Amino acid sequence: MNGDDKARAIHDLKPTIWIGKQGCTMALIEEIQQQLEKRRLVKIKWLKNTEVDPARIVELSGGDLVDVRGRTMVIAARKKK
């Protein structure tokens, strides 16, 4: 898959995690971890009035940050060594 194909795949991916007024809770982090195990790629969106630190979410979830654009981020599962 070349760079254009990857970008298109990420763009076409539907968000499966939404962060609301409560922000990013540990329950949400656990859900992200579960989805990473199943899907390998997770798209997350959050509300305009919600403060989100993408780097912190990636750190807590154990994934790798793929992209952040506006109020949307994509995390990939880390490759096993």
N, CA and C of each residue as an Amber inpcrd file, in Angstrom:
protein
   243
   0.8530000  -1.1820000   0.0000000   0.0000000   0.0000000   0.0000000
   0.8970000   1.2430000   0.0000000   0.7270000   2.1150000  -0.9800000
   1.5440000   3.3180000  -1.0260000   0.9570000   4.4170000  -0.1270000
   1.6220000   5.5470000  -0.0570000   1.2050000   6.6390000   0.8200000
  -0.1870000   7.1650000   0.5240000  -0.5320000   7.2840000  -0.7810000
  -1.8590000   7.7770000  -1.1550000  -2.9540000   6.8070000  -0.7250000
  -2.6750000   5.5100000  -0.8870000  -3.6520000   4.4930000  -0.4780000
  -3.8660000   4.5140000   1.0290000  -2.7680000   4.6770000   1.7810000
  -2.8780000   4.7380000   3.2520000  -3.6920000   5.9560000   3.6670000
  -3.4050000   7.1060000   3.0630000  -4.1290000   8.3310000   3.4000000
  -5.6150000   8.1800000   3.0920000  -5.9350000   7.5600000   1.9720000
  -7.3310000   7.3550000   1.5930000  -8.0120000   6.3910000   2.5680000
  -7.3040000   5.3390000   2.9700000  -7.8600000   4.3630000   3.9170000
  -8.1480000   5.0290000   5.2590000  -7.2610000   5.8840000   5.7010000
  -7.4650000   6.5910000   6.9640000  -8.6370000   7.5600000   6.8370000
  -8.7170000   8.2670000   5.7250000  -9.8050000   9.2160000   5.5110000
 -11.1560000   8.5090000   5.4790000 -11.2010000   7.3530000   4.8560000
 -12.4550000   6.6020000   4.7230000 -12.8590000   5.8750000   6.0010000
 -11.9210000   5.7250000   6.9350000 -12.2040000   5.0470000   8.1960000
 -13.2320000   5.8430000   9.0000000 -14.2380000   5.1710000   9.5020000
 -15.2720000   5.8250000  10.3050000 -14.8250000   5.8860000  11.7650000
 -15.1140000   6.9820000  12.4690000 -14.7620000   7.0640000  13.8930000
 -15.5190000   5.9940000  14.6920000 -14.7980000   5.3140000  15.5650000
 -15.4300000   4.3050000  16.4150000 -15.4030000   4.7220000  17.8780000
 -14.6770000   5.8010000  18.1760000 -14.6210000   6.3490000  19.5350000
 -14.9530000   7.8360000  19.4550000 -15.8790000   8.2480000  20.3180000
 -16.2300000   9.6680000  20.4220000 -15.9550000  10.1180000  21.8480000
 -15.2260000  11.2110000  21.9970000 -14.9370000  11.7570000  23.3270000
 -15.8850000  12.9260000  23.5610000 -16.6680000  12.8210000  24.6220000
 -17.6720000  13.8280000  24.9240000 -17.2540000  14.7690000  26.0390000
 -18.2430000  15.3480000  26.6930000 -18.0210000  16.3590000  27.7300000
 -17.1580000  15.8740000  28.8840000 -17.2470000  14.5820000  29.2030000
 -16.4800000  14.0510000  30.3290000 -14.9910000  13.9260000  30.0270000
 -14.6310000  14.0720000  28.7920000 -13.2280000  13.9630000  28.4150000
 -12.8100000  12.5070000  28.2780000 -11.5260000  12.2870000  28.3290000
 -10.9840000  10.9430000  28.1330000 -10.8310000  10.2510000  29.4890000
 -11.7300000   9.3510000  29.7740000 -11.7160000   8.6130000  31.0380000
 -10.9230000   7.3180000  30.8630000 -10.6210000   6.6520000  31.9700000
  -9.9110000   5.3770000  31.9040000 -10.7680000   4.3150000  31.1990000
 -12.0770000   4.4010000  31.3530000 -12.9670000   3.4660000  30.6490000
 -12.8150000   3.6480000  29.1370000 -12.6690000   4.8830000  28.7050000
 -12.4780000   5.1640000  27.2800000 -11.1230000   4.6380000  26.7990000
 -10.0920000   4.7900000  27.6270000  -8.7660000   4.2690000  27.2870000
  -8.8330000   2.7470000  27.1200000  -9.5510000   2.0790000  28.0260000
  -9.7020000   0.6260000  27.9390000 -10.4320000   0.2310000  26.6570000
 -11.4340000   1.0090000  26.2790000 -12.1570000   0.7410000  25.0310000
 -11.2300000   0.9160000  23.8280000 -10.4010000   1.9460000  23.8490000
  -9.4390000   2.1630000  22.7620000  -8.4920000   0.9700000  22.6670000
  -7.9960000   0.4890000  23.8140000  -7.0910000  -0.6600000  23.8270000
  -7.7640000  -1.8990000  23.2290000  -9.0140000  -2.1310000  23.6040000
  -9.7430000  -3.2860000  23.0740000  -9.9300000  -3.1780000  21.5660000
 -10.2810000  -1.9750000  21.1120000 -10.4880000  -1.7870000  19.6760000
  -9.1800000  -1.9250000  18.9030000  -8.0730000  -1.4660000  19.4950000
  -6.7780000  -1.6140000  18.8320000  -6.4320000  -3.0900000  18.6370000
  -6.7620000  -3.9150000  19.6270000  -6.5010000  -5.3510000  19.5120000
  -7.3190000  -5.9680000  18.3770000  -8.5690000  -5.5370000  18.2430000
  -9.4630000  -6.1030000  17.2320000  -9.2300000  -5.5210000  15.8450000
  -9.1260000  -4.2080000  15.7740000  -9.1160000  -3.5210000  14.4760000
  -7.7400000  -3.1120000  13.9880000  -6.7980000  -2.9550000  14.9030000
  -5.4400000  -2.4980000  14.5970000  -5.3550000  -1.0060000  14.2670000
  -6.4810000  -0.3610000  13.9430000  -6.5180000   1.0610000  13.6120000
  -7.8120000   1.6400000  14.1580000  -7.7070000   2.7260000  14.9380000
  -8.8830000   3.3220000  15.5850000  -8.9140000   4.8160000  15.2810000
 -10.0870000   5.2880000  14.8620000 -10.2850000   6.7140000  14.5970000
 -11.1120000   7.2940000  15.7310000 -10.6290000   8.3960000  16.2990000
 -11.2510000   9.0140000  17.4690000 -11.5890000  10.4690000  17.1530000
 -12.8050000  10.8720000  17.5090000 -13.2330000  12.2740000  17.3410000
 -13.6470000  12.8030000  18.7060000 -13.5690000  14.1280000  18.8760000
 -14.0260000  14.7250000  20.1200000 -14.7410000  16.0400000  19.8660000
 -15.5620000  16.4140000  20.8540000 -16.3740000  17.6280000  20.7620000
 -15.5140000  18.8880000  20.7650000 -16.0540000  19.9590000  20.1950000
 -15.3420000  21.2410000  20.1460000 -14.9620000  21.7530000  21.5220000
 -15.8620000  21.5860000  22.4910000 -15.6240000  22.1560000  23.8190000
 -14.9120000  21.1830000  24.7640000 -14.3080000  20.1290000  24.2230000
 -13.6130000  19.1390000  25.0300000 -12.1110000  19.2490000  24.8110000
 -11.3650000  19.3620000  25.9060000  -9.9110000  19.4140000  25.8320000
  -9.3730000  17.9900000  25.7270000  -8.5930000  17.7350000  24.6920000
  -8.0280000  16.4060000  24.4790000  -6.5410000  16.5570000  24.1710000
  -5.7350000  15.7200000  24.8070000  -4.2950000  15.6770000  24.5470000
  -3.9970000  14.3640000  23.8000000  -3.9100000  14.4210000  22.4820000
  -3.6960000  13.1990000  21.7070000  -2.4630000  12.4040000  22.1570000
  -1.3830000  13.0870000  22.4870000  -0.1680000  12.3940000  22.9200000
  -0.4130000  11.5900000  24.1930000  -1.1900000  12.1390000  25.1080000
  -1.4980000  11.4420000  26.3610000  -2.3790000  10.2160000  26.1070000
  -3.3390000  10.3460000  25.2110000  -4.2090000   9.2180000  24.8720000
  -3.3800000   8.0870000  24.2610000  -2.4640000   8.4300000  23.3770000
  -1.5990000   7.4330000  22.7510000  -0.7320000   6.7560000  23.8070000
  -0.1820000   7.5500000  24.7010000   0.6640000   7.0050000  25.7700000
  -0.1150000   6.0160000  26.6440000  -1.3140000   6.4070000  27.0600000
  -2.1180000   5.5550000  27.9360000  -2.6560000   4.3110000  27.2290000
  -2.9530000   4.4370000  25.9510000  -3.5480000   3.3180000  25.2170000
  -2.5040000   2.3230000  24.7190000  -1.2630000   2.7630000  24.6280000
  -0.2140000   1.8690000  24.1570000  -0.1530000   1.7350000  22.6560000
  -0.7700000   2.6580000  21.9450000  -0.7570000   2.6210000  20.4850000
   0.2800000   3.5640000  19.9130000   0.2520000   3.7200000  18.6210000
   1.1200000   4.6570000  17.9010000   0.2430000   5.6800000  17.2000000
   0.5820000   6.9490000  17.3550000  -0.1700000   8.0170000  16.7070000
   0.1070000   7.9960000  15.2090000  -0.9490000   7.9300000  14.4220000
  -0.8290000   7.9290000  12.9620000  -1.0480000   9.3320000  12.4220000
  -2.1040000  10.0130000  12.9180000  -2.4590000  11.3270000  12.3740000
  -3.3760000  12.0680000  13.3280000  -3.2430000  13.3930000  13.3590000
  -4.1770000  14.2610000  14.0790000  -4.5410000  15.3860000  13.1330000
  -5.8470000  15.5680000  12.9330000  -6.3370000  16.6750000  12.1000000
  -7.5600000  17.2550000  12.7710000  -7.4610000  18.5040000  13.1560000
  -8.5860000  19.1490000  13.8330000  -8.9340000  18.4180000  15.1090000
 -10.1680000  17.9420000  15.2080000 -10.6340000  17.2130000  16.3910000
 -10.7500000  15.7160000  16.1130000  -9.8590000  15.2280000  15.2690000
  -9.8630000  13.8130000  14.9070000  -8.4420000  13.2750000  14.9680000
  -8.3080000  12.0650000  15.5130000  -7.0010000  11.4230000  15.5420000
  -7.1460000   9.9580000  15.1640000  -6.0510000   9.3880000  14.6620000
  -6.0340000   7.9740000  14.3160000  -4.8560000   7.3480000  15.0620000
  -5.1420000   6.2150000  15.7290000  -4.1310000   5.4780000  16.4690000
  -4.0320000   4.0750000  15.8710000  -2.8100000   3.5960000  15.7350000
  -2.5780000   2.2280000  15.2610000  -2.0250000   1.3920000  16.3940000
  -2.3280000   0.1060000  16.3580000  -1.7640000  -0.8140000  17.3400000
  -0.2720000  -0.9220000  17.0790000   0.5040000  -1.0360000  18.1350000
   1.9380000  -1.1970000  17.9790000   2.2440000  -2.5620000  17.4050000
   3.2220000  -2.6010000  16.5500000   3.6280000  -3.8800000  15.9570000
   4.3880000  -4.6870000  17.0040000   4.0450000  -5.9620000  17.0670000
   4.7180000  -6.8460000  18.0200000   6.0800000  -7.2220000  17.4750000
   7.0460000  -7.2560000  18.3740000   8.4330000  -7.5410000  17.9590000
   8.7070000  -9.0190000  17.9610000
